[in-house]
Amino acid sequence: DADRCAAARALGEIGPAAAASAPVLRPALASRDLWVRVRAAAALWRVTGETEEALPVLLAAWEENRHARVDIAECLAEMGPAASGAQLVILTELTRRRRHNAREGVSGTHDVHLDEKLLTLCRAALARMERGAR
């Protein structure tokens, strides 16, 4: 699965020039592995610019695994207005008192960094959605 994640990430980095890879990415959206699904959905968005298949996968993964939220928020911020279906999820994250990576009795400086990154990406996604709605 690490190879599939790496391949999806590489295709996503290529962007629209890798649009022909979309048929290869689509089956990975149904993978048992959450990270394969997240990487494939982000890559599919980046190569096709279409959200109808990618966004539901990203939102389901957001709820399924809080540790995937930073990666997902990064993709949502890139999507801008196309990710407007995620607006409620992002607003909820921004108003949450208990942070996404808080664990009972355990914390570290890395947790703070990731949480700040998530909040920054959520704000960016929301701002891009709002700019696109005008």
PDB file of C-alpha atoms in Angstrom:
ATOM      1  CA  ASP A   1       0.000   0.000   0.000  1.00  0.00           C
ATOM      2  CA  ALA A   2       2.956   2.327   0.531  1.00  0.00           C
ATOM      3  CA  ASP A   3       3.784   1.914  -3.162  1.00  0.00           C
ATOM      4  CA  ARG A   4       0.218   2.784  -4.155  1.00  0.00           C
ATOM      5  CA  CYS A   5       0.331   5.876  -1.923  1.00  0.00           C
ATOM      6  CA  ALA A   6       3.646   6.950  -3.418  1.00  0.00           C
ATOM      7  CA  ALA A   7       2.383   6.389  -6.963  1.00  0.00           C
ATOM      8  CA  ALA A   8      -0.789   8.397  -6.326  1.00  0.00           C
ATOM      9  CA  ARG A   9       1.202  11.204  -4.745  1.00  0.00           C
ATOM     10  CA  ALA A  10       3.588  11.289  -7.734  1.00  0.00           C
ATOM     11  CA  LEU A  11       0.704  11.422 -10.206  1.00  0.00           C
ATOM     12  CA  GLY A  12      -0.901  14.219  -8.222  1.00  0.00           C
ATOM     13  CA  GLU A  13       2.332  16.191  -8.304  1.00  0.00           C
ATOM     14  CA  ILE A  14       2.394  15.902 -12.089  1.00  0.00           C
ATOM     15  CA  GLY A  15      -1.082  17.428 -12.187  1.00  0.00           C
ATOM     16  CA  PRO A  16      -3.222  17.787 -15.323  1.00  0.00           C
ATOM     17  CA  ALA A  17      -0.459  16.387 -17.536  1.00  0.00           C
ATOM     18  CA  ALA A  18      -1.211  13.042 -15.836  1.00  0.00           C
ATOM     19  CA  ALA A  19      -4.955  13.159 -16.587  1.00  0.00           C
ATOM     20  CA  ALA A  20      -4.666   9.874 -18.494  1.00  0.00           C
ATOM     21  CA  SER A  21      -3.947   8.187 -15.135  1.00  0.00           C
ATOM     22  CA  ALA A  22      -7.458   8.905 -13.814  1.00  0.00           C
ATOM     23  CA  PRO A  23      -8.793   5.426 -14.731  1.00  0.00           C
ATOM     24  CA  VAL A  24      -5.945   3.889 -12.713  1.00  0.00           C
ATOM     25  CA  LEU A  25      -6.644   6.114  -9.693  1.00  0.00           C
ATOM     26  CA  ARG A  26     -10.404   5.553  -9.506  1.00  0.00           C
ATOM     27  CA  PRO A  27     -10.316   1.944  -8.212  1.00  0.00           C
ATOM     28  CA  ALA A  28      -8.034   3.074  -5.359  1.00  0.00           C
ATOM     29  CA  LEU A  29     -10.858   5.300  -4.071  1.00  0.00           C
ATOM     30  CA  ALA A  30     -12.463   2.107  -2.744  1.00  0.00           C
ATOM     31  CA  SER A  31      -9.307   0.670  -1.170  1.00  0.00           C
ATOM     32  CA  ARG A  32      -9.496  -0.792   2.324  1.00  0.00           C
ATOM     33  CA  ASP A  33      -6.476   1.327   3.233  1.00  0.00           C
ATOM     34  CA  LEU A  34      -7.516   4.836   4.250  1.00  0.00           C
ATOM     35  CA  TRP A  35      -4.231   6.405   3.155  1.00  0.00           C
ATOM     36  CA  VAL A  36      -4.491   4.843  -0.305  1.00  0.00           C
ATOM     37  CA  ARG A  37      -8.000   6.310  -0.601  1.00  0.00           C
ATOM     38  CA  VAL A  38      -6.852   9.758   0.563  1.00  0.00           C
ATOM     39  CA  ARG A  39      -3.813   9.843  -1.731  1.00  0.00           C
ATOM     40  CA  ALA A  40      -5.848   8.560  -4.691  1.00  0.00           C
ATOM     41  CA  ALA A  41      -8.651  11.084  -4.125  1.00  0.00           C
ATOM     42  CA  ALA A  42      -6.197  13.978  -3.846  1.00  0.00           C
ATOM     43  CA  ALA A  43      -4.344  12.792  -6.946  1.00  0.00           C
ATOM     44  CA  LEU A  44      -7.581  12.372  -8.895  1.00  0.00           C
ATOM     45  CA  TRP A  45      -8.518  15.958  -8.058  1.00  0.00           C
ATOM     46  CA  ARG A  46      -5.075  17.224  -9.000  1.00  0.00           C
ATOM     47  CA  VAL A  47      -4.996  15.451 -12.370  1.00  0.00           C
ATOM     48  CA  THR A  48      -8.638  15.983 -13.414  1.00  0.00           C
ATOM     49  CA  GLY A  49      -9.817  19.019 -11.458  1.00  0.00           C
ATOM     50  CA  GLU A  50     -13.061  17.152 -10.776  1.00  0.00           C
ATOM     51  CA  THR A  51     -14.461  16.816  -7.254  1.00  0.00           C
ATOM     52  CA  GLU A  52     -17.502  14.602  -7.692  1.00  0.00           C
ATOM     53  CA  GLU A  53     -15.565  11.397  -6.956  1.00  0.00           C
ATOM     54  CA  ALA A  54     -12.739  12.790  -4.836  1.00  0.00           C
ATOM     55  CA  LEU A  55     -14.598  15.013  -2.382  1.00  0.00           C
ATOM     56  CA  PRO A  56     -16.867  12.319  -0.855  1.00  0.00           C
ATOM     57  CA  VAL A  57     -13.836  10.069  -0.311  1.00  0.00           C
ATOM     58  CA  LEU A  58     -11.902  12.876   1.365  1.00  0.00           C
ATOM     59  CA  LEU A  59     -14.820  13.811   3.622  1.00  0.00           C
ATOM     60  CA  ALA A  60     -15.388  10.195   4.667  1.00  0.00           C
ATOM     61  CA  ALA A  61     -11.691   9.828   5.490  1.00  0.00           C
ATOM     62  CA  TRP A  62     -11.824  13.096   7.479  1.00  0.00           C
ATOM     63  CA  GLU A  63     -14.409  11.505   9.773  1.00  0.00           C
ATOM     64  CA  GLU A  64     -12.756   8.091   9.815  1.00  0.00           C
ATOM     65  CA  ASN A  65      -9.236   9.120  10.843  1.00  0.00           C
ATOM     66  CA  ARG A  66      -8.383  12.445  12.465  1.00  0.00           C
ATOM     67  CA  HIS A  67      -4.719  11.973  11.558  1.00  0.00           C
ATOM     68  CA  ALA A  68      -5.591  12.275   7.865  1.00  0.00           C
ATOM     69  CA  ARG A  69      -7.093  15.733   8.327  1.00  0.00           C
ATOM     70  CA  VAL A  70      -3.939  17.746   7.606  1.00  0.00           C
ATOM     71  CA  ASP A  71      -3.448  16.031   4.242  1.00  0.00           C
ATOM     72  CA  ILE A  72      -7.138  16.332   3.419  1.00  0.00           C
ATOM     73  CA  ALA A  73      -7.282  20.008   4.419  1.00  0.00           C
ATOM     74  CA  GLU A  74      -4.330  20.688   2.131  1.00  0.00           C
ATOM     75  CA  CYS A  75      -6.251  19.238  -0.801  1.00  0.00           C
ATOM     76  CA  LEU A  76      -9.453  21.092   0.165  1.00  0.00           C
ATOM     77  CA  ALA A  77      -7.512  24.357   0.249  1.00  0.00           C
ATOM     78  CA  GLU A  78      -6.228  23.633  -3.263  1.00  0.00           C
ATOM     79  CA  MET A  79      -9.762  22.884  -4.457  1.00  0.00           C
ATOM     80  CA  GLY A  80     -11.044  26.260  -3.336  1.00  0.00           C
ATOM     81  CA  PRO A  81     -14.674  26.852  -4.356  1.00  0.00           C
ATOM     82  CA  ALA A  82     -14.874  23.323  -5.770  1.00  0.00           C
ATOM     83  CA  ALA A  83     -14.660  22.054  -2.169  1.00  0.00           C
ATOM     84  CA  SER A  84     -17.675  24.045  -0.972  1.00  0.00           C
ATOM     85  CA  GLY A  85     -19.302  20.760   0.055  1.00  0.00           C
ATOM     86  CA  ALA A  86     -16.677  20.583   2.817  1.00  0.00           C
ATOM     87  CA  GLN A  87     -17.456  23.998   4.273  1.00  0.00           C
ATOM     88  CA  LEU A  88     -19.377  22.670   7.300  1.00  0.00           C
ATOM     89  CA  VAL A  89     -16.611  20.184   8.146  1.00  0.00           C
ATOM     90  CA  ILE A  90     -14.018  22.952   7.991  1.00  0.00           C
ATOM     91  CA  LEU A  91     -16.076  25.374  10.073  1.00  0.00           C
ATOM     92  CA  THR A  92     -16.627  22.646  12.654  1.00  0.00           C
ATOM     93  CA  GLU A  93     -12.888  21.993  12.849  1.00  0.00           C
ATOM     94  CA  LEU A  94     -12.112  25.685  13.259  1.00  0.00           C
ATOM     95  CA  THR A  95     -14.585  26.062  16.139  1.00  0.00           C
ATOM     96  CA  ARG A  96     -13.703  22.831  17.942  1.00  0.00           C
ATOM     97  CA  ARG A  97     -12.349  23.380  21.457  1.00  0.00           C
ATOM     98  CA  ARG A  98     -10.639  20.024  21.803  1.00  0.00           C
ATOM     99  CA  ARG A  99      -8.098  19.767  19.054  1.00  0.00           C
ATOM    100  CA  HIS A 100      -8.103  17.034  16.441  1.00  0.00           C
ATOM    101  CA  ASN A 101      -4.974  15.279  17.684  1.00  0.00           C
ATOM    102  CA  ALA A 102      -5.524  15.625  21.443  1.00  0.00           C
ATOM    103  CA  ARG A 103      -5.109  12.378  23.334  1.00  0.00           C
ATOM    104  CA  GLU A 104      -5.784  11.822  26.994  1.00  0.00           C
ATOM    105  CA  GLY A 105      -2.595  12.389  28.970  1.00  0.00           C
ATOM    106  CA  VAL A 106      -0.310  12.436  25.920  1.00  0.00           C
ATOM    107  CA  SER A 107       0.957  15.400  23.936  1.00  0.00           C
ATOM    108  CA  GLY A 108       4.074  16.715  22.296  1.00  0.00           C
ATOM    109  CA  THR A 109       5.365  19.665  20.340  1.00  0.00           C
ATOM    110  CA  HIS A 110       4.797  17.776  17.087  1.00  0.00           C
ATOM    111  CA  ASP A 111       1.080  17.658  17.938  1.00  0.00           C
ATOM    112  CA  VAL A 112       0.992  21.445  18.280  1.00  0.00           C
ATOM    113  CA  HIS A 113       2.745  21.917  14.929  1.00  0.00           C
ATOM    114  CA  LEU A 114       0.335  19.576  13.123  1.00  0.00           C
ATOM    115  CA  ASP A 115      -2.652  21.210  14.743  1.00  0.00           C
ATOM    116  CA  GLU A 116      -1.486  24.690  13.762  1.00  0.00           C
ATOM    117  CA  LYS A 117      -0.905  23.439  10.219  1.00  0.00           C
ATOM    118  CA  LEU A 118      -4.424  21.975  10.116  1.00  0.00           C
ATOM    119  CA  LEU A 119      -5.971  25.223  11.328  1.00  0.00           C
ATOM    120  CA  THR A 120      -3.972  27.256   8.804  1.00  0.00           C
ATOM    121  CA  LEU A 121      -5.055  24.971   5.959  1.00  0.00           C
ATOM    122  CA  CYS A 122      -8.688  25.065   7.109  1.00  0.00           C
ATOM    123  CA  ARG A 123      -8.631  28.869   7.160  1.00  0.00           C
ATOM    124  CA  ALA A 124      -7.066  28.917   3.695  1.00  0.00           C
ATOM    125  CA  ALA A 125      -9.672  26.488   2.348  1.00  0.00           C
ATOM    126  CA  LEU A 126     -12.516  28.520   3.798  1.00  0.00           C
ATOM    127  CA  ALA A 127     -11.105  31.791   2.442  1.00  0.00           C
ATOM    128  CA  ARG A 128     -10.708  30.300  -1.038  1.00  0.00           C
ATOM    129  CA  MET A 129     -14.267  28.924  -0.929  1.00  0.00           C
ATOM    130  CA  GLU A 130     -15.643  32.306   0.104  1.00  0.00           C
ATOM    131  CA  ARG A 131     -13.668  34.184  -2.568  1.00  0.00           C
ATOM    132  CA  GLY A 132     -14.990  31.807  -5.203  1.00  0.00           C
ATOM    133  CA  ALA A 133     -18.588  32.232  -4.056  1.00  0.00           C
ATOM    134  CA  ARG A 134     -18.530  35.981  -4.767  1.00  0.00           C
TER     135      ARG A 134
END
